[in-house]
Coordinates of C-alpha atoms in Angstrom, one line a residue:
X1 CA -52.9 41.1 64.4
X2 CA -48.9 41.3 64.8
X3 CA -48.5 40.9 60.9
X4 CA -51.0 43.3 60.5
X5 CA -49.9 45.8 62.6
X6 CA -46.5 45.9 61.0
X7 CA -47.5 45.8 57.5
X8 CA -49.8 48.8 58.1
X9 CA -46.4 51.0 59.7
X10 CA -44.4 49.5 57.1
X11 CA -46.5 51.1 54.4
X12 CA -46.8 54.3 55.9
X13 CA -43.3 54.5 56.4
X14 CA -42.6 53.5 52.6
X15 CA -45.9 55.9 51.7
X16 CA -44.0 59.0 53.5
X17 CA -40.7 58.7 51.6
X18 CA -41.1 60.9 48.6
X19 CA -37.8 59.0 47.3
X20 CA -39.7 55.5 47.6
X21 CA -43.3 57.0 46.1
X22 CA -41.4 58.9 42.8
X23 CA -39.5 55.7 42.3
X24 CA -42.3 53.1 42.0
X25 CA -44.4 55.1 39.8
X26 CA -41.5 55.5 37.4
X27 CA -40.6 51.2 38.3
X28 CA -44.4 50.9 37.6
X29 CA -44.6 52.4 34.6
X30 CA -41.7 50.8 33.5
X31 CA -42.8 46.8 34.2
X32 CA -46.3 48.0 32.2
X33 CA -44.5 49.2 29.1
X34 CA -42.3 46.2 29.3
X35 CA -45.0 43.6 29.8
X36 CA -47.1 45.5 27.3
X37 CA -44.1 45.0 24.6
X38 CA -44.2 41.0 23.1
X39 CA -41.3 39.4 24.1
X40 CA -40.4 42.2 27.3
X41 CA -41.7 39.7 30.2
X42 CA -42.0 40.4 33.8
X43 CA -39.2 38.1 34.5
X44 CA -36.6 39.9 31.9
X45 CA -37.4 43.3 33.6
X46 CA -36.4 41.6 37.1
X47 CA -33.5 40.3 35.8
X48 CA -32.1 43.0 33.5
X49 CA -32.8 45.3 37.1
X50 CA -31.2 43.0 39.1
X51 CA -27.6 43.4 38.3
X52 CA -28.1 46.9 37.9
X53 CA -29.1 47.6 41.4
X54 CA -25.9 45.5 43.2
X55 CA -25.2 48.8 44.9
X56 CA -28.8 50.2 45.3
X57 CA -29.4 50.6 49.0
X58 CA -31.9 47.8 49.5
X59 CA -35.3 49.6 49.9
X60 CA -34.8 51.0 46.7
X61 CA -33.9 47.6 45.5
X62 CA -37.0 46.0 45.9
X63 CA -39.1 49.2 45.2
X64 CA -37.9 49.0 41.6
X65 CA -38.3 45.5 41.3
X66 CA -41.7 45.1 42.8
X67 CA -42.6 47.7 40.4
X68 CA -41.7 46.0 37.7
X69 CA -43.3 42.9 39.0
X70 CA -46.5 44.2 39.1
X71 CA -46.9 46.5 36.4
X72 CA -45.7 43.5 34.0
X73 CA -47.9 41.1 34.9
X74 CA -50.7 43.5 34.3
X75 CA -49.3 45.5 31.3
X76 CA -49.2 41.8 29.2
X77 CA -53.3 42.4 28.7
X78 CA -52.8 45.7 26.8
X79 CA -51.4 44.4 24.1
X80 CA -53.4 41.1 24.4
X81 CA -56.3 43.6 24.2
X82 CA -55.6 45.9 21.8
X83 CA -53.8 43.8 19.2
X84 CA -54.6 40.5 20.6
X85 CA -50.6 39.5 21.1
X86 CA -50.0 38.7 24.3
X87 CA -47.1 40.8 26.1
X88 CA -46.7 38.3 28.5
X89 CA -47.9 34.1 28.9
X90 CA -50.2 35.2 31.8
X91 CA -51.8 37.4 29.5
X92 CA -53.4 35.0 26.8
X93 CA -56.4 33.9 28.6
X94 CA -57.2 37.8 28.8
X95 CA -57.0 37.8 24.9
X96 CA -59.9 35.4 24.1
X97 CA -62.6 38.1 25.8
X98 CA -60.2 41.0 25.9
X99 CA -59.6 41.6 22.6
X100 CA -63.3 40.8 21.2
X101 CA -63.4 43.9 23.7
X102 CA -61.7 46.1 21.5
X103 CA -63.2 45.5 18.6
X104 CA -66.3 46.6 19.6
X105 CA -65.1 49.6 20.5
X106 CA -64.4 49.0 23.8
X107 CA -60.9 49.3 24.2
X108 CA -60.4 51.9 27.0
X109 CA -62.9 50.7 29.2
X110 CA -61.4 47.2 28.8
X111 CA -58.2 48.1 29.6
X112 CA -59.3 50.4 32.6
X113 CA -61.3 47.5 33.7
X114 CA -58.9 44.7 33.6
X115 CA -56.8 47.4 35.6
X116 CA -59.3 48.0 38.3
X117 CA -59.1 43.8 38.2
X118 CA -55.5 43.6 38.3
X119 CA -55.2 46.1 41.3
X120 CA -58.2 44.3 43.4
X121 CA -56.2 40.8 42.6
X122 CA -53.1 42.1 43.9
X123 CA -54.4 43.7 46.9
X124 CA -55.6 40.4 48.0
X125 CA -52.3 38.7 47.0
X126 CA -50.9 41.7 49.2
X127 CA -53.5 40.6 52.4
X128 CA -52.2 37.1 52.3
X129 CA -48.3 37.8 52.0
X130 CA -49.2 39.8 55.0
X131 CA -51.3 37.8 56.8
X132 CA -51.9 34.3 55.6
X133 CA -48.0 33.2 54.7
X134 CA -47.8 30.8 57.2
X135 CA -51.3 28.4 56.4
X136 CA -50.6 29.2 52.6
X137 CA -46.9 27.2 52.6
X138 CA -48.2 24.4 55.0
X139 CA -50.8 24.1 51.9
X140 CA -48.1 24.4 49.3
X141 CA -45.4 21.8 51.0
X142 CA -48.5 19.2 50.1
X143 CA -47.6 19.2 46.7
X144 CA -45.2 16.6 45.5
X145 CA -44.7 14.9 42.0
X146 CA -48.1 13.3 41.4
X147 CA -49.8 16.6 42.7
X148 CA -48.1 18.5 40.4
X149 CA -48.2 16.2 37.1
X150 CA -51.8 16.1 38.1
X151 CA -52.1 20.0 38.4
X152 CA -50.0 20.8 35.1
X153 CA -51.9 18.2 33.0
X154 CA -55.3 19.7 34.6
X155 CA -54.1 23.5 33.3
X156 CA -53.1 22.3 29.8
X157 CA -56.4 20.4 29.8
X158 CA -58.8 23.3 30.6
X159 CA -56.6 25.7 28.7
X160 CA -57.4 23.5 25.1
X161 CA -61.1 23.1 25.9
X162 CA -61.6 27.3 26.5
X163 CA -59.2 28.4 23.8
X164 CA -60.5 26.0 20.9
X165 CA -63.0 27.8 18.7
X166 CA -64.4 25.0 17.2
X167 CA -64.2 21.9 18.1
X168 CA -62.1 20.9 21.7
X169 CA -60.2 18.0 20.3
X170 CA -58.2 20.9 18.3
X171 CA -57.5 22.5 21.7
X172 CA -56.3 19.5 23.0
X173 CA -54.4 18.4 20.2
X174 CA -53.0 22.2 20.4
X175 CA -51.9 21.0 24.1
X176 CA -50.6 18.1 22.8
X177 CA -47.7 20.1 20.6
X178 CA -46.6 22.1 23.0
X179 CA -46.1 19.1 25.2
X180 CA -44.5 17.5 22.4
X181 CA -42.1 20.5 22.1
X182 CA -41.5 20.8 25.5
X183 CA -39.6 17.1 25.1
X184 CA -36.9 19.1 23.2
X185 CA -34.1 19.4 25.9
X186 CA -31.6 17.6 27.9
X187 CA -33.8 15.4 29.8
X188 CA -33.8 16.5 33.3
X189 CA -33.9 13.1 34.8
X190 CA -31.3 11.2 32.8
X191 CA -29.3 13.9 31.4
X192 CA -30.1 12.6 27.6
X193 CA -30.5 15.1 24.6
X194 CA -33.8 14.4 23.3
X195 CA -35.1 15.7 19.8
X196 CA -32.0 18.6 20.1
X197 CA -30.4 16.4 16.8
X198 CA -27.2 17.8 18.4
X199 CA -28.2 21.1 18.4
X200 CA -26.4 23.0 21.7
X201 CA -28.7 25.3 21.2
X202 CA -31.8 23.1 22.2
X203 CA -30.2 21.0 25.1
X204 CA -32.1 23.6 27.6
X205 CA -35.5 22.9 25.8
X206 CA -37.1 25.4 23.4
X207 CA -36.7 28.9 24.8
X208 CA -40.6 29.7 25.6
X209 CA -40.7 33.5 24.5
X210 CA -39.5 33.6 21.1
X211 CA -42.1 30.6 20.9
X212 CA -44.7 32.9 22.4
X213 CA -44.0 35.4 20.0
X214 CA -43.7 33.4 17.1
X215 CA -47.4 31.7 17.6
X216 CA -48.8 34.8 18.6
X217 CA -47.1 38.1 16.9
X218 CA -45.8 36.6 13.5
X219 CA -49.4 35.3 12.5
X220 CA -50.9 38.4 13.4
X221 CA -48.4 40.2 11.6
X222 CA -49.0 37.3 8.2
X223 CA -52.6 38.3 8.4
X224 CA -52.8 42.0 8.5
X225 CA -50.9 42.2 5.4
X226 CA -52.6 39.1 3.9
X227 CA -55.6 40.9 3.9
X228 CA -57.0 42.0 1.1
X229 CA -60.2 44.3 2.1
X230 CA -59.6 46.8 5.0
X231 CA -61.6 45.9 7.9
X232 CA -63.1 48.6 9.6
X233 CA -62.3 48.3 13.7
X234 CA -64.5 50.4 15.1
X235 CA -63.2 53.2 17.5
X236 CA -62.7 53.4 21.2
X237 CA -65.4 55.6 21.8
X238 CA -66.6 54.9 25.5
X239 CA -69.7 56.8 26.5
X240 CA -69.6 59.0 29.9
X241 CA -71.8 56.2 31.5
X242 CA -69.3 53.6 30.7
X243 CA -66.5 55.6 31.9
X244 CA -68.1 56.2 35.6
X245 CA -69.4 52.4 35.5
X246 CA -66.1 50.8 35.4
X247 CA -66.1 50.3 39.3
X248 CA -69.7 49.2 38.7
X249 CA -68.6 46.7 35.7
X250 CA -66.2 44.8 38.4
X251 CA -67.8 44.9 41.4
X252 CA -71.2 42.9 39.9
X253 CA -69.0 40.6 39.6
X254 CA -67.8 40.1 42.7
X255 CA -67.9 36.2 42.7
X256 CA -65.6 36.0 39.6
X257 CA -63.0 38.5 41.8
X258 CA -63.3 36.0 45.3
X259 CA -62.8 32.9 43.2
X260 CA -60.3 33.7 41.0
X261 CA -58.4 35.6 44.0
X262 CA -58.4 32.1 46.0
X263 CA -57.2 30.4 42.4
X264 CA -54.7 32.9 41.7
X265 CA -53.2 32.5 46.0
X266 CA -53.4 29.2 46.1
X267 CA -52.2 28.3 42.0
X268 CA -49.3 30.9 43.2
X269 CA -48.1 29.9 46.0
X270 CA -47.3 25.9 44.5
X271 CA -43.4 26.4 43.5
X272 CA -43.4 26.4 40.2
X273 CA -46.7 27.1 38.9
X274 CA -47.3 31.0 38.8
X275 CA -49.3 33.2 37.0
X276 CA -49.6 31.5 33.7
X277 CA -51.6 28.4 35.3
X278 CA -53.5 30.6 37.4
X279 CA -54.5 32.8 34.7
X280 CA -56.1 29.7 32.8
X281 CA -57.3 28.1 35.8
X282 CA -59.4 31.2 36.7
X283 CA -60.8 31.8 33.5
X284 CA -61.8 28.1 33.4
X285 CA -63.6 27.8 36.3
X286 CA -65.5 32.0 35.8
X287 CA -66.6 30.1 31.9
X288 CA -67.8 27.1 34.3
X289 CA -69.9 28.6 36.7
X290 CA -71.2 31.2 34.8
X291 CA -74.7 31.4 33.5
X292 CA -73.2 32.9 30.1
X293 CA -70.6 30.0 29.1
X294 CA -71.7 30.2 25.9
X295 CA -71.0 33.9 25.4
X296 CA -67.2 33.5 26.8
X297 CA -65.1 33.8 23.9
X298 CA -67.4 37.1 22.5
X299 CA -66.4 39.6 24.6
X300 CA -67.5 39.7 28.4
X301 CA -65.6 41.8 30.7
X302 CA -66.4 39.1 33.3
X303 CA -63.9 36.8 30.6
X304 CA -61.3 39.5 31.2
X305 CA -61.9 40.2 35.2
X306 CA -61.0 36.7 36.0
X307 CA -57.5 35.9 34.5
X308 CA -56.3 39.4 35.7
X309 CA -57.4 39.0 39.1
X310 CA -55.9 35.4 39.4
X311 CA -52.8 36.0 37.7
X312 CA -51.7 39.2 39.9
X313 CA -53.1 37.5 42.8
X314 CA -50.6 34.8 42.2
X315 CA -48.0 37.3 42.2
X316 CA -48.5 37.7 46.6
X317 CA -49.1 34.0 46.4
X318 CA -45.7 33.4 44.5
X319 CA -43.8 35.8 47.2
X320 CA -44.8 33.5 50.2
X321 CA -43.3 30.2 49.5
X322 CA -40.2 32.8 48.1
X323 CA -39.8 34.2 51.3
X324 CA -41.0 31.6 53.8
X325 CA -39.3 28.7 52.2
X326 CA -36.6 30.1 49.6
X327 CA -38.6 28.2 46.6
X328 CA -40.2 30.7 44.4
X329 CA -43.7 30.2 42.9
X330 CA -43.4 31.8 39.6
X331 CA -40.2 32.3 36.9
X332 CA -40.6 36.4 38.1
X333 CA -40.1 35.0 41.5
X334 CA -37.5 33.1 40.7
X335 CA -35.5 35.9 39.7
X336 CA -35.9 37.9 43.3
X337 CA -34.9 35.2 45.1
X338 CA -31.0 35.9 43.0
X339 CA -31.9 39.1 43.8
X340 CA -32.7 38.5 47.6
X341 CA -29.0 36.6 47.6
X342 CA -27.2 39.5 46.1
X343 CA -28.4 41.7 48.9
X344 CA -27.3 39.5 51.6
X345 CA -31.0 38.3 52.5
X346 CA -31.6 34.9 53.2
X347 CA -35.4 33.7 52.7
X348 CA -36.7 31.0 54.4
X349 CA -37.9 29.4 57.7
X350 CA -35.4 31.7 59.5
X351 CA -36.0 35.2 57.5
X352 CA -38.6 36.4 60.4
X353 CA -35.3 36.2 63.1
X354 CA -32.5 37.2 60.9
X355 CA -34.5 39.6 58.9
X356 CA -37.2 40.8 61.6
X357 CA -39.7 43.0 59.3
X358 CA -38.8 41.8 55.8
X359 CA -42.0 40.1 54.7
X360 CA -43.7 42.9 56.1
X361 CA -41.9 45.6 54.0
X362 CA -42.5 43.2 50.9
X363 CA -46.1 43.4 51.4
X364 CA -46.0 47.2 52.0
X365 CA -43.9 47.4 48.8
X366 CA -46.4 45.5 46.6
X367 CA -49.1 47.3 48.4
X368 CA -47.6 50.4 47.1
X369 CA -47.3 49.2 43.6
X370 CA -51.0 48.5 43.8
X371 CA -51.4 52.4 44.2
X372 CA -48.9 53.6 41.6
X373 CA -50.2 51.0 39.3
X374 CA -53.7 52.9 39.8
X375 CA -51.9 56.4 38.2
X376 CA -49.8 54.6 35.8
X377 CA -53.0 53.1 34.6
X378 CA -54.9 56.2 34.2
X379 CA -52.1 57.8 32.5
X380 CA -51.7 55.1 29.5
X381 CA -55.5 54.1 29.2
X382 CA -56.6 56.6 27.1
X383 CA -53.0 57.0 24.6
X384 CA -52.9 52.7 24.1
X385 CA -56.8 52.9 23.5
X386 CA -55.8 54.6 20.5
X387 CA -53.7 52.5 19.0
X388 CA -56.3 50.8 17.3
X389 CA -56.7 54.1 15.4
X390 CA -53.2 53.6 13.4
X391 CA -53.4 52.1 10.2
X392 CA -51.8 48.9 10.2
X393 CA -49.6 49.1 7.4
X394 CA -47.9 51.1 9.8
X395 CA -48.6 49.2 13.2
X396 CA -47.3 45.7 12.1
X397 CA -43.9 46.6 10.6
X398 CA -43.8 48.1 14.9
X399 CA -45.0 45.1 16.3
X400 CA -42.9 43.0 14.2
X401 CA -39.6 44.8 14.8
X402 CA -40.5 44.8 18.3
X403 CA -41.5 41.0 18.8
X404 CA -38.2 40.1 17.1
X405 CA -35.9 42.6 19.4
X406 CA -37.8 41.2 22.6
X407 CA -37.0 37.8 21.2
X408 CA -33.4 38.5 20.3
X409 CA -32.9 40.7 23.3
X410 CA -33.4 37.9 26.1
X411 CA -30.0 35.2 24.7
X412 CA -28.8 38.1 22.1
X413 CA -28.7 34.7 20.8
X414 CA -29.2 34.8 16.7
X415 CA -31.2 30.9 17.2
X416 CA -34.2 32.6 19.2
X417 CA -34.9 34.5 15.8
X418 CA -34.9 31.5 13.8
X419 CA -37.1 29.9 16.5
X420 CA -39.4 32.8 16.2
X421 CA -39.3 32.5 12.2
X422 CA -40.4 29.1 12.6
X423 CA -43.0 29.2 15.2
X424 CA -44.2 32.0 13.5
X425 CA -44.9 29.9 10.1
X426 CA -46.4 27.4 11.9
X427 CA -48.5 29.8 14.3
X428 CA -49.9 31.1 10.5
X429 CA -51.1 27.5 9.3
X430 CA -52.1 26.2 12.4
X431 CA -54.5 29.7 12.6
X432 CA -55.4 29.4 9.4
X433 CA -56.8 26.0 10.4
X434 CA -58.7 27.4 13.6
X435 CA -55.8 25.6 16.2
X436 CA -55.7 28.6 18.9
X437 CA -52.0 29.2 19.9
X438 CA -52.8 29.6 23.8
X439 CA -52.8 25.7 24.5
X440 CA -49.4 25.0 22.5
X441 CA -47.7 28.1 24.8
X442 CA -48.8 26.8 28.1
X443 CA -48.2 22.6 26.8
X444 CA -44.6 24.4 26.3
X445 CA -44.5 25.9 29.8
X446 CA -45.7 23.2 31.8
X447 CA -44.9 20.0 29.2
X448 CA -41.6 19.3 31.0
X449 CA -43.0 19.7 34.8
X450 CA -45.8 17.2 33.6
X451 CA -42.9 14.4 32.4
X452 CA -40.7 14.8 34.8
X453 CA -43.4 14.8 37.5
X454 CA -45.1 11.6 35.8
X455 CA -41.5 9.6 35.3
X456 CA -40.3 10.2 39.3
X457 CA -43.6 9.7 40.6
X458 CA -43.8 6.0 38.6
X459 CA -39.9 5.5 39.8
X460 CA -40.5 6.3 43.6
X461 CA -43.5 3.9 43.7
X462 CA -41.5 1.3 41.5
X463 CA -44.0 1.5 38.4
X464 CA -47.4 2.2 40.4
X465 CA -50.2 4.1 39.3
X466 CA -51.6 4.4 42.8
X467 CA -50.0 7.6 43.8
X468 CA -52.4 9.7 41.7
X469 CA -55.5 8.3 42.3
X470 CA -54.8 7.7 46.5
X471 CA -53.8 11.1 47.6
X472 CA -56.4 13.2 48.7
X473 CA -55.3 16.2 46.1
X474 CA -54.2 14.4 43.4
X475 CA -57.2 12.4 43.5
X476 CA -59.2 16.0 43.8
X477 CA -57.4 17.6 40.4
X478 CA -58.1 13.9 38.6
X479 CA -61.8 14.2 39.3
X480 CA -62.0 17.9 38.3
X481 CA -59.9 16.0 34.7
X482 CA -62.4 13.5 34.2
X483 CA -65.3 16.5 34.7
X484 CA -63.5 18.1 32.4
X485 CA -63.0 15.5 29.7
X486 CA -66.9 14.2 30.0
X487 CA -68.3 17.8 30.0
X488 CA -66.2 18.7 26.7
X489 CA -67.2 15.6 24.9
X490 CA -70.8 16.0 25.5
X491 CA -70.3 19.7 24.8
X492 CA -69.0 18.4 21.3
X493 CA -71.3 15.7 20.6
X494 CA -74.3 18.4 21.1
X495 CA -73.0 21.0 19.0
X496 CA -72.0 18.2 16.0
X497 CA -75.9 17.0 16.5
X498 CA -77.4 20.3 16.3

């Protein structure tokens, strides 16, 4: 009840400061056009801010960052809905459903309901910084190497059998290249350059944005022009009923909200992990326990809810093993914590005694994002709606200058926009062949935590296997693999005998 008590007079103190209010709705807006933008992440908004605000008293400090935090991580699913290019990596689950969505003509009420989902995740994330920080880290400190080779290779798994449209061994074998990539870099473990054909460039492992942008933007890009018969997309025109119904559209689903909250905590607060994985991991298990698995893929909001309640949940869980333990949970998270050490504040076991009240005022800060997200979000539903009403002879020469700015913008390195010129070729043919570009992201993301996890956890039990099949949650994510595996393959073998 202590926690409680001074999270609810550390948000009315921040909620009485016009200063504090007027700045996250402007830091809000801001981290939704940048994580709306291909190539703008969460993550480089945090970092461009940080440096920026060195001598920005320090409640402003975090007001703009939080800000940007949030409103990222949800603004990635407008342009995975409308144009069905990710803005951010913990935005491409929201695409499969998302951006069927919008091409029935239900843009606006997508993105207002994937709002309303974002803002109900990261109120819960904000409950559990506030109250639950404590249990959630004990949780999180169980995680060593063969947990998380088991967890990574379990997201890369379930990510390939939900994003392949056809057959799943094309979503694994998706999975399987970004992996593969992912073994371009300066080995972590032996400090050997592998695949980099001494290449500088490469020896920190294939930067994972002008990747994302390549597989996703540049293909859509190829096809619009490649087209030669204009498709008719037909226009955001959302009844009244639909319009009052958006509370009503989330709330039936109020089992898809509680589970992928608990995913997107628990996925969050494992150091390392974040909101990609926990985007993935949510959609997975809503397609799995829901009585419409087939229809996932078509255009269900309920296949939108659940990776945008997860992956901003994950955002509270990320802050807790930030704060509590100084290891952050997520890349975004990674950059507060330089943050945090610019402005003299120390996070970790000791942050409650030398910063009495700090946790709390994070909470009350993301808490207050929640709110400004809420305007923010009624502002820009209805003008992004209608960008499905420009031509796109005229949208993709904008999408395409900005995907290769947001690349080049990151390094200013001239190699990210070759990267994105070749990713982008081989996004087109691997498309053209039905291989869904979600899968090869995420293998990129998580390929290196799932060798270097594998190698250290066979060198500390001097070659044994037993490690991931004897621990109680290794041995937990290995059965939910093998469920996985079976249930795809008999999944696959039914369809090829119908």
């Amino acid at each position: 009840m202590e926690n409680l008590t001074t999270f609810i007079q550390s948000f009315f103190m921040l909620f009485t400061d016009i200063n504090i209010l007027l700045l996250m709705l402007g830091a809000t807006a801001l981290g939704v056009i940048i994580g709306a933008l291909p190539g703008l992440t969460a993550t480089m908004g945090i970092a461009l801010l940080t440096g920026l605000t060195y001598n920005v008293p320090l409640e402003y400090t975090f007001t703009i960052l939080m800000g940007v935090y949030v409103g990222g991580i949800y603004g990635g699913s407008i342009s995975a809905i409308l144009l069905n290019i990710p803005g951010t990596a913990s935005a491409a689950a929201t695409a499969l459903d998302g951006h069927q969505l919008a091409l029935q003509g239900k843009a606006e009420t997508a993105i207002k309901v994937t709002r309303l989902a974002s803002i109900i995740g990261t109120f819960i994330g904000v409950l559990a910084l506030a109250l639950l920080a404590p249990p959630l880290t004990n949780i999180a400190l169980k995680f060593t190497s063969p947990e998380y080779f088991m967890l990574a290779f379990f997201g890369v798994l379930i990510c390939g059998s939900v994003a392949a449209d056809d057959l799943s061994i094309k979503g694994w074998i998706a999975g399987l290249i970004g992996i593969l990539l992912a073994f371009v870099r300066l080995d972590d473990l032996e400090s050997i350059p592998r695949f980099t054909f001494e290449n500088f460039n490469l020896f920190s492992g294939v930067a994972v944005i002008p990747a994302m942008i390549g597989f996703y933007a540049i293909p859509e890009v190829i096809k619009a022009f490649a087209k030669t018969d204009k498709i008719e997309v037909t226009e955001a025109k959302d009844t009244v009923k639909e319009k009052i119904s958006t509370f009503k559209i989330v709330f039936s689903k109020l089992r898809v909200i509680i589970q992928s909250a608990l995913i997107g905590l628990g996925l969050g607060a494992l150091p390392g992990v974040g909101e990609d994985v926990a985007a993935w991991v949510g959609y997975d298990t809503a397609k799995r326990t829901s009585k419409d698995k087939a229809l996932y893929g078509t255009g269900l909001y309920e296949g939108a809810i659940a990776p945008e309640v997860a992956n901003n949940a994950a955002i509270g869980g990320a802050t807790i093993p930030l704060l509590t333990l100084g290891v952050p949970g997520s890349p975004p998270a990674a950059v507060l914590l330089g943050a945090l050490t610019l402005h003299g504040i120390r996070p970790g076991p000791m942050i409650n005694i030398e910063s009495p009240g700090f946790i709390s005022q994070m909470a009350a800060l993301i808490m207050l994002a929640v709110i400004a997200l809420w305007v923010v979000g009624m502002i820009l539903a209805k003008p992004m709606a209608k960008i499905l009403k420009i031509p796109t002879v005229y949208l993709m020469p904008v999408v395409a200058a900005l995907s290769v700015i947001g690349a080049y913008a990151i390094n200013l390195s001239k190699f990210d926009l070759i990267m994105v010129l070749i990713f982008g070729i081989l996004g087109y043919f691997l498309s053209k062949m039905c291989y869904s570009p979600a899968p090869i992201v995420l293998g990129l993301i998580l390929g290196n935590m799932i060798d270097v996890t594998f190698r250290r956890t066979l060198i500390v039990s001097n070659g044994s296997f037993a490690p991931f099949f004897t621990r109680p949650i290794a041995l937990i994510f290995f059965v939910l693999i093998a469920i996985t595996i079976v249930s795809q393959v008999r999944a696959t073998i039914k369809r090829s005998d119908a």
